[in-house]
Amino acid sequence: MNHWFEDFTPARGALPARAWVRSDAPTLSLNGGWRFRCAEHADTPADLADPALDDAAWDRIEVPGHWQLQGWGAPAYTNITYPFPVEPPFVPDENPTGDHRRRFALPAGFLADGARAVLRFEGVDSAFTAWVDGTEVGRSVGSRLPVEFDVTDALQAGRDEHVLAVRVHQWSAASYLEDQDMWWLSGIFRDVTLLSRPAGAVEDVFVHAGYDHVTGAGSLRVDTPSAARLLVPELGVDVPCGEDVEVPGVEPWSAEVPRLYDAEVVSGGEHVRLRVGFRTVAIVDGVFTVNGVPVKLRGVNRHEVSADRGRAVTDAEMLADVLLMKQHNVNAVRTSHYPPHPRFLDLCDEHGLWVVDECDLETHGFWLLDWRGNPSDDPRWREAYLDRMRRTVERDKNHPSVVLWSLGNESGTGENLAAMSAWVKERDSSRPVHYEHDWAVPYADVYSRMYASHAEVEAIAGRTEEPLEDAEADARRRAMPFVQCEYAHAMGNGPGGLVEYQDLFESSERCMGGFVWEWIDHGLRQTGPDGVERFAYGGDFGEPVHDGAFVADGLVFPDRTPSPGLLDYAAVIAQVRLRPETTPSGDLLRLTNHFDVVDLAHVELRWSVQDDGIEVASGTTPTPDLAPRASTVLDLPDEVAALDAATGERWFTVTAHLAEATSWAPAGHELGRGQVQLDPGAGQEPAPEGSPARRGPDLLVGPAVLDGRTGRLQQVGTVPVQVAELSLWRAPTDNDRGDFGEPLAPTWRSLGLQRLRHRTGHVELGDTAVVVAGRSAPAGTDTGFATTWRWTPLAGGAVHLQVDVAPELPGGLDVPLPRVGVRLALPRELRHLAWFGQGPGEAYPDTGSATWTSRFTSTVEGLQTPYVRPQENGQRAGVRWAELTDGSGRGLRVSSTTPFGVTVRPWSTEALDAATHTSALHDEGRIWLHLDHAQQGIGSGSCGPGALPQYRLEAGPVSFGFVLEPVG
């Protein structure tokens, strides 16, 4: 049986799409508690619409909301695969259907003087029918797009209370167009509002506000379907709508200076409030420009998601996203992969973000079928495609923050996409069109790619990419600006390689920049089987088809706490950037203004000098007058030259701060940081002193006690050591797993690196050292690693450990190693770490741009990064010394003249590897201390390229060492 929702028609009874505006006409919010019942099939009782139906025994549901998050059914996550058979336009009989009912009373005067009533839904997933007082008023699909119905005639006269009934089906033909790498969630998840439309109302408004960067004048015209006047008091504008106005000397809108002018459109029945931003978007000689200036997009892809409410995000969450983006130097958002809640775009206008506004379209599941039957080239879907594009553009056309329209995402190619593009260009020629999934870009204005490698980006930046077969199409594409609409997959630990990507983007004006995938982990708050709260991902709700933790791939955690990846990204894309530079007078810092529009007059520079992490001087320095993209080398302040000789490593640090508060951050907010070493310090280890000795079965080497038979470390001073062994394994990161990219972990596991066994060959007690020769290898293979541990007593009650590792790889090894180092198991009381090195956060070979060299302290708990799926995390890099102590200051100190990595955990790497959620990790009653000579880089291999060659840890002979000594 074919239901209405198994049809290609997008809507029935809907009013023409129009702009989302603020009006003085009366409105009635219908959000809140609704009566609700849920059925497993679409063929539900026909009594829903009857106003007399007694629904008192029904359950209650909150609108906006999803029924799967309020007790009915369960969420399901897929990235590409449709969770139902692919036979468009049909969907299974098992089609969960939610019946919603809401009683409401009209406020006095709501429909006075011939006003009409319009019912507006901002978003309903996936197909729905609405009735008012028993009369069907319309049907619609297009989940993340608004729809309006005129319900005036349906409102029964004389009723004190009216009944709105809405039947929502989880699956529909439209679901084939909404395969958008997110949780499948159903219901009325955005606002529902009843609007009074007075006689003579402003039915729509289209703002055209351009800026001439040569003359400094603004051009303004506001179109309305019927007569109205435009008022912009600040500019002295009072003209009929539809009239062109030239406004000399306006301040243009940009993401850096989001200047808005308050305006009103006034008709006989309504006042509409607008915020107008003057700006002109243009592609000039293959360069993307706004207001005549080349613009670099330092962006993120943003899904709308809340850990508790799914896509029913709140105003507070939207504001939090915008403020966090601004505070972390993000200047652009791609609304992946649908238009956001309209209030989000208001916030982008107000606080300043460039926006790529994407249509509610993705058919990625057809990729698994080699695009057989893809709707993008099926004429039966043409009106559905155009309807989605119209509703996107018409709703959002007045936002100055929107600088590109995007046709959708990962929908193959075809004539329906071309028709969408043609319609956009006719309706709004002021913004270029974006689409990524056809690299010949026949109907887009920018060349867009996902996860192109560094090498490919370098070729594209120089317009030397692989040519298309069609010479005309190839020439057209080479003339286009280039954007990475997705790159640097931010899943779990990472992404790595951000610095190199950003340098490439800035190497060529062809490069517009890019958008990291993505903003937020889509973890849903859930109580796990053990009764402990956790963030759930694919499979945690029993889905038969799912894509696991691939939904947790954001720069902020599900609770919107910034991850180390966001801190790194903020440092890499900082508009006020400070990098070391070698000059004839020594190593100094180069200050570069990476703003596109503004100079640095709003920036305050502060400096400090530290010797071995202890501050010896500080102050402020005048901010150079730098135009956008200009740079200069900063001289050292006179106070630095006057300092006494360094007492250790001397570091000069400059931080850039907001001189005054903005709408998105307080005065003093840090914009960027740079550091340069002025003096490397002496860097000498204590001299050897004394001889190893035997005491019974043990060997004494300074403060170290070794087992005389195996040579294993048992104690340092009074600190017992339960385990001391070679470590080559790390709990694979999401990028190591490489679900949709470059996997390393499967090969590591097949080699057995996670299950090494250790054998002592011989223990030699010499005059100056104890030498322990051995081998570490997994079962079932002749691959192994020969080891030599040399223990030498040092002056001052310390011991030096030298470790030599030589791979024995008869069959060769074509993958890098995860890590090379040693690990110790120590008493659980040692829960405080102090260190001199990079901090305060974690860092790996190709991450850690947000860290700097100083002294830091943390508890062991504070060293852990709670990635949604547990994995390698928490390394402090570039460490010169570290002290792990108990509450009284007793413990172990480790140091080296060669910086090393330190990771401290209350659980083993094996436990971290086995855990599927952080809630499964438990204190093991001891502390695991990793001392790493090196680790493999992080890369972006979960969906994209792995670590760059310079960050790969290739197998080969290595030698490294540490000094161990008791403290306290």
PDB file of C-alpha atoms in Angstrom, residues 46-169:
ATOM      1  CA  ALA A  46      -7.937   7.892  12.417  1.00  0.00           C
ATOM      2  CA  ASP A  47      -9.237   9.547  15.568  1.00  0.00           C
ATOM      3  CA  LEU A  48      -6.237  11.846  16.015  1.00  0.00           C
ATOM      4  CA  ALA A  49      -7.803  14.903  14.373  1.00  0.00           C
ATOM      5  CA  ASP A  50     -11.160  14.747  16.190  1.00  0.00           C
ATOM      6  CA  PRO A  51     -11.347  17.736  18.560  1.00  0.00           C
ATOM      7  CA  ALA A  52     -13.639  15.721  20.835  1.00  0.00           C
ATOM      8  CA  LEU A  53     -11.123  12.904  21.288  1.00  0.00           C
ATOM      9  CA  ASP A  54     -10.383  12.278  24.946  1.00  0.00           C
ATOM     10  CA  ASP A  55      -6.573  12.205  25.073  1.00  0.00           C
ATOM     11  CA  ALA A  56      -6.286  12.598  28.845  1.00  0.00           C
ATOM     12  CA  ALA A  57      -4.737   9.149  29.168  1.00  0.00           C
ATOM     13  CA  TRP A  58      -2.078   9.841  26.547  1.00  0.00           C
ATOM     14  CA  ASP A  59       1.517  10.457  27.533  1.00  0.00           C
ATOM     15  CA  ARG A  60       3.096  13.891  27.463  1.00  0.00           C
ATOM     16  CA  ILE A  61       6.006  14.966  25.285  1.00  0.00           C
ATOM     17  CA  GLU A  62       7.991  18.187  25.134  1.00  0.00           C
ATOM     18  CA  VAL A  63       7.968  20.152  21.889  1.00  0.00           C
ATOM     19  CA  PRO A  64      10.513  20.968  20.528  1.00  0.00           C
ATOM     20  CA  GLY A  65      11.875  17.480  21.038  1.00  0.00           C
ATOM     21  CA  HIS A  66      12.447  13.999  19.663  1.00  0.00           C
ATOM     22  CA  TRP A  67      10.345  11.112  20.818  1.00  0.00           C
ATOM     23  CA  GLN A  68      13.339   8.713  20.832  1.00  0.00           C
ATOM     24  CA  LEU A  69      14.935  10.870  23.554  1.00  0.00           C
ATOM     25  CA  GLN A  70      11.752  10.983  25.626  1.00  0.00           C
ATOM     26  CA  GLY A  71      11.005   7.310  26.030  1.00  0.00           C
ATOM     27  CA  TRP A  72       9.669   6.019  22.692  1.00  0.00           C
ATOM     28  CA  GLY A  73      11.905   3.989  20.417  1.00  0.00           C
ATOM     29  CA  ALA A  74      15.622   4.629  20.273  1.00  0.00           C
ATOM     30  CA  PRO A  75      18.103   6.801  18.397  1.00  0.00           C
ATOM     31  CA  ALA A  76      20.097   5.230  15.589  1.00  0.00           C
ATOM     32  CA  TYR A  77      23.311   6.453  14.015  1.00  0.00           C
ATOM     33  CA  THR A  78      24.567   5.801  10.521  1.00  0.00           C
ATOM     34  CA  ASN A  79      27.089   7.753   8.509  1.00  0.00           C
ATOM     35  CA  ILE A  80      26.281   6.561   4.992  1.00  0.00           C
ATOM     36  CA  THR A  81      24.076   3.465   5.108  1.00  0.00           C
ATOM     37  CA  TYR A  82      20.327   3.975   4.996  1.00  0.00           C
ATOM     38  CA  PRO A  83      18.744   2.211   7.966  1.00  0.00           C
ATOM     39  CA  PHE A  84      15.984   0.831   5.704  1.00  0.00           C
ATOM     40  CA  PRO A  85      15.919  -0.983   2.341  1.00  0.00           C
ATOM     41  CA  VAL A  86      16.795   1.253  -0.589  1.00  0.00           C
ATOM     42  CA  GLU A  87      13.762   1.169  -2.889  1.00  0.00           C
ATOM     43  CA  PRO A  88      12.728   4.809  -3.315  1.00  0.00           C
ATOM     44  CA  PRO A  89      10.232   6.222  -2.734  1.00  0.00           C
ATOM     45  CA  PHE A  90       9.058   3.373  -0.472  1.00  0.00           C
ATOM     46  CA  VAL A  91       9.810   2.866   3.211  1.00  0.00           C
ATOM     47  CA  PRO A  92       9.149  -0.132   5.459  1.00  0.00           C
ATOM     48  CA  ASP A  93       5.779  -0.901   7.009  1.00  0.00           C
ATOM     49  CA  GLU A  94       7.629  -0.679  10.312  1.00  0.00           C
ATOM     50  CA  ASN A  95       7.400   3.093  10.272  1.00  0.00           C
ATOM     51  CA  PRO A  96       7.197   4.540  13.799  1.00  0.00           C
ATOM     52  CA  THR A  97       4.536   7.240  13.905  1.00  0.00           C
ATOM     53  CA  GLY A  98       4.031   9.844  16.596  1.00  0.00           C
ATOM     54  CA  ASP A  99       0.651  11.486  17.185  1.00  0.00           C
ATOM     55  CA  HIS A 100       0.865  14.897  18.852  1.00  0.00           C
ATOM     56  CA  ARG A 101      -2.023  16.992  20.183  1.00  0.00           C
ATOM     57  CA  ARG A 102      -1.978  20.490  21.621  1.00  0.00           C
ATOM     58  CA  ARG A 103      -4.891  22.572  22.922  1.00  0.00           C
ATOM     59  CA  PHE A 104      -4.603  26.331  22.755  1.00  0.00           C
ATOM     60  CA  ALA A 105      -6.695  29.468  23.120  1.00  0.00           C
ATOM     61  CA  LEU A 106      -6.345  32.505  20.901  1.00  0.00           C
ATOM     62  CA  PRO A 107      -5.310  35.670  22.756  1.00  0.00           C
ATOM     63  CA  ALA A 108      -7.791  38.498  22.659  1.00  0.00           C
ATOM     64  CA  GLY A 109      -7.587  40.440  19.406  1.00  0.00           C
ATOM     65  CA  PHE A 110      -5.311  37.851  17.764  1.00  0.00           C
ATOM     66  CA  LEU A 111      -7.394  37.793  14.581  1.00  0.00           C
ATOM     67  CA  ALA A 112      -8.830  41.287  14.734  1.00  0.00           C
ATOM     68  CA  ASP A 113      -9.586  43.404  11.658  1.00  0.00           C
ATOM     69  CA  GLY A 114      -9.502  40.664   9.075  1.00  0.00           C
ATOM     70  CA  ALA A 115      -6.181  39.125  10.147  1.00  0.00           C
ATOM     71  CA  ARG A 116      -5.415  35.600   9.038  1.00  0.00           C
ATOM     72  CA  ALA A 117      -3.853  32.826  11.106  1.00  0.00           C
ATOM     73  CA  VAL A 118      -0.722  31.089   9.850  1.00  0.00           C
ATOM     74  CA  LEU A 119       0.696  27.986  11.488  1.00  0.00           C
ATOM     75  CA  ARG A 120       4.499  27.772  11.184  1.00  0.00           C
ATOM     76  CA  PHE A 121       6.657  24.721  11.821  1.00  0.00           C
ATOM     77  CA  GLU A 122      10.414  25.396  11.904  1.00  0.00           C
ATOM     78  CA  GLY A 123      11.379  21.719  11.694  1.00  0.00           C
ATOM     79  CA  VAL A 124       9.639  18.331  11.797  1.00  0.00           C
ATOM     80  CA  ASP A 125      11.362  15.010  11.086  1.00  0.00           C
ATOM     81  CA  SER A 126      10.439  13.471   8.702  1.00  0.00           C
ATOM     82  CA  ALA A 127       6.897  13.721   7.240  1.00  0.00           C
ATOM     83  CA  PHE A 128       3.825  15.136   8.914  1.00  0.00           C
ATOM     84  CA  THR A 129       0.190  16.057   8.535  1.00  0.00           C
ATOM     85  CA  ALA A 130      -1.428  18.815  10.577  1.00  0.00           C
ATOM     86  CA  TRP A 131      -5.085  19.316  11.528  1.00  0.00           C
ATOM     87  CA  VAL A 132      -6.702  22.277  13.266  1.00  0.00           C
ATOM     88  CA  ASP A 133     -10.061  21.685  14.926  1.00  0.00           C
ATOM     89  CA  GLY A 134     -10.473  18.512  12.876  1.00  0.00           C
ATOM     90  CA  THR A 135      -9.658  20.053   9.479  1.00  0.00           C
ATOM     91  CA  GLU A 136      -6.526  18.980   7.655  1.00  0.00           C
ATOM     92  CA  VAL A 137      -4.477  22.108   6.935  1.00  0.00           C
ATOM     93  CA  GLY A 138      -1.460  20.615   5.195  1.00  0.00           C
ATOM     94  CA  ARG A 139       1.246  18.009   4.820  1.00  0.00           C
ATOM     95  CA  SER A 140       4.971  18.485   4.471  1.00  0.00           C
ATOM     96  CA  VAL A 141       8.415  16.915   4.312  1.00  0.00           C
ATOM     97  CA  GLY A 142      11.855  18.521   4.428  1.00  0.00           C
ATOM     98  CA  SER A 143      12.800  18.002   8.043  1.00  0.00           C
ATOM     99  CA  ARG A 144      15.111  20.915   8.702  1.00  0.00           C
ATOM    100  CA  LEU A 145      13.184  23.500   6.720  1.00  0.00           C
ATOM    101  CA  PRO A 146      10.219  25.671   7.747  1.00  0.00           C
ATOM    102  CA  VAL A 147       6.724  25.337   6.393  1.00  0.00           C
ATOM    103  CA  GLU A 148       3.632  27.489   6.893  1.00  0.00           C
ATOM    104  CA  PHE A 149      -0.086  26.759   6.507  1.00  0.00           C
ATOM    105  CA  ASP A 150      -2.986  29.206   6.459  1.00  0.00           C
ATOM    106  CA  VAL A 151      -5.308  27.857   9.156  1.00  0.00           C
ATOM    107  CA  THR A 152      -7.778  30.743   9.367  1.00  0.00           C
ATOM    108  CA  ASP A 153     -10.689  28.857   7.897  1.00  0.00           C
ATOM    109  CA  ALA A 154      -9.931  25.758   9.963  1.00  0.00           C
ATOM    110  CA  LEU A 155     -10.247  27.583  13.283  1.00  0.00           C
ATOM    111  CA  GLN A 156     -13.818  26.863  14.333  1.00  0.00           C
ATOM    112  CA  ALA A 157     -15.662  30.007  15.386  1.00  0.00           C
ATOM    113  CA  GLY A 158     -16.976  30.208  18.902  1.00  0.00           C
ATOM    114  CA  ARG A 159     -14.512  27.764  20.414  1.00  0.00           C
ATOM    115  CA  ASP A 160     -12.757  28.814  23.596  1.00  0.00           C
ATOM    116  CA  GLU A 161     -10.153  26.152  22.977  1.00  0.00           C
ATOM    117  CA  HIS A 162      -8.726  24.928  19.712  1.00  0.00           C
ATOM    118  CA  VAL A 163      -6.998  21.640  18.973  1.00  0.00           C
ATOM    119  CA  LEU A 164      -3.868  21.242  16.880  1.00  0.00           C
ATOM    120  CA  ALA A 165      -3.119  17.631  15.915  1.00  0.00           C
ATOM    121  CA  VAL A 166       0.071  16.575  14.151  1.00  0.00           C
ATOM    122  CA  ARG A 167       0.922  13.091  12.932  1.00  0.00           C
ATOM    123  CA  VAL A 168       4.635  12.560  12.288  1.00  0.00           C
ATOM    124  CA  HIS A 169       6.090   9.577  10.436  1.00  0.00           C
TER     125      HIS A 169
END
